[in-house]
C-alpha atoms as one frame of an Amber mdcrd trajectory, in Angstrom:
protein
 -10.358  14.058   5.881  -9.291  10.562   4.860  -8.114   7.855   7.224  -6.150
   4.767   6.237  -6.200   1.657   8.410  -3.548  -0.936   7.651  -3.475  -4.515
   8.858  -1.762  -7.809   8.204   1.805  -7.207   9.289   3.691  -9.470  11.645
   6.501 -11.958  12.045   6.984 -14.607   9.370   9.715 -17.093   8.554  11.747
 -16.796   5.351   9.799 -18.269   2.466   6.496 -17.513   4.138   3.606 -15.285
   3.090   1.674 -12.342   4.441  -1.236 -10.313   3.109  -1.432  -6.629   3.940
  -4.675  -4.686   3.736  -5.349  -0.958   3.771  -8.870   0.423   4.015  -9.612
   4.069   3.330 -12.528   5.878   4.941 -13.789   9.391   5.515 -14.576  12.203
   3.104 -13.853  10.297  -0.107 -15.271  11.149  -3.496 -12.855   9.102  -5.546
  -9.549   7.313  -5.045  -7.091   7.332  -7.885  -3.746   5.594  -7.445  -3.072
   3.354  -4.443   0.200   1.838  -3.388   2.554   0.374  -0.840   5.934   1.702
   0.241   8.416   0.313   2.734  11.068   1.716   5.002  13.750  -0.480   6.514
  15.782   0.642   9.530  18.300   3.281   8.520  16.979   3.519   4.981  14.704
   5.845   3.060  11.121   4.990   2.253  10.883   3.319  -1.133   8.269   2.111
  -3.558   7.032  -1.468  -3.335   4.049  -1.455  -5.696   1.339   0.805  -7.047
  -1.979   0.204  -8.761  -4.100   2.607 -10.774  -7.846   2.839 -10.470  -8.095
   0.830 -13.659  -5.828  -1.905 -12.340  -2.503  -1.100 -13.968   0.315  -2.182
 -11.664   3.919  -1.223 -11.094   6.441  -3.095  -8.929   9.899  -2.546  -7.554
  12.353  -4.924  -9.211  13.115  -6.534  -5.860   9.543  -7.813  -5.427   8.545
  -8.695  -8.975   7.236 -12.241  -9.148   6.842 -12.462  -5.353   4.392  -9.698
  -4.426   1.017  -8.886  -5.937  -0.958  -5.692  -5.415  -4.712  -5.547  -5.893
  -7.606  -3.292  -4.965 -11.329  -3.317  -4.361 -12.715   0.030  -5.508 -16.099
  -0.616  -3.922 -14.428  -1.027  -0.530 -11.712   1.630  -1.039  -9.215  -1.032
  -0.068  -5.814  -2.024  -1.400  -4.037  -5.302  -0.716  -0.480  -6.555  -0.946
   0.035 -10.300  -1.176   3.610 -11.027  -0.164   5.005 -14.461  -1.017   8.455
 -16.025  -0.772   9.413 -13.463   1.827  13.091 -12.791   2.492  14.823 -11.272
   5.523  15.605  -8.218   3.413  11.858  -7.591   3.064  11.805  -6.670   6.752
  10.477  -3.112   7.010   7.582  -0.941   7.985   5.091  -0.995   5.118   3.046
   2.126   4.438  -0.148   2.428   2.463  -0.445   5.415   0.131  -3.484   6.729
  -1.729  -4.430   9.727  -3.828  -7.995  10.710  -3.033 -10.401  13.545  -3.674
 -13.205  14.837  -1.486 -16.854  15.668  -2.139 -16.109  19.391  -1.784 -13.174
  19.213  -4.235 -13.854  16.170  -6.425 -11.149  16.989  -8.974  -8.368  17.790
  -6.512  -6.381  14.739  -5.442  -4.388  14.792  -2.223  -1.820  12.253  -1.036
  -2.581  10.336   2.158  -0.305   7.980   4.092  -1.163   5.212   6.510   0.491
   4.785   9.889   2.537   1.804   8.765   2.553  -1.868   9.638   5.698  -3.781
  10.581   6.717  -6.854   8.614   9.527  -8.917  10.097  10.985 -11.849   8.175
  13.154 -13.958  10.424  13.718 -17.541  11.488
C-alpha cells in the first residue's frame, strides 16, 4: 500500500507564492507519472500539472507561466511551485501518482493524496 503525504498549503495574498510537496511512501517499486489536481468549491476536480518519470511536464492553460512542477525520484516526492497566485487558484490541491509494488512491479495503480487547501485572499 502507498501513502501520500501532502504539505505546503495555506493562506496567501494575491500575487504571493506557495510551494506544495507530496511524499510517497510504502510498498513502492517504481513511480511513473506524478501530478497535481485541484478542486474548487462546487466544481469538479481538474488537472493542474503532471510530470513523467523522465521529467516531461504538462500544465493546465490557466497556470502556465505561473506554476512549476518538479520531482525528486530518489525521495519519491513531487513539488508544485505556485507563483503569482490569484483568488481563482483557491482550491483543495490533490497529489496523484501512478506507482507499482514489489509484488507487481509492472502493474501501476493510481493513488491520491488527502488534499491540501490553498486559499488566495487579501
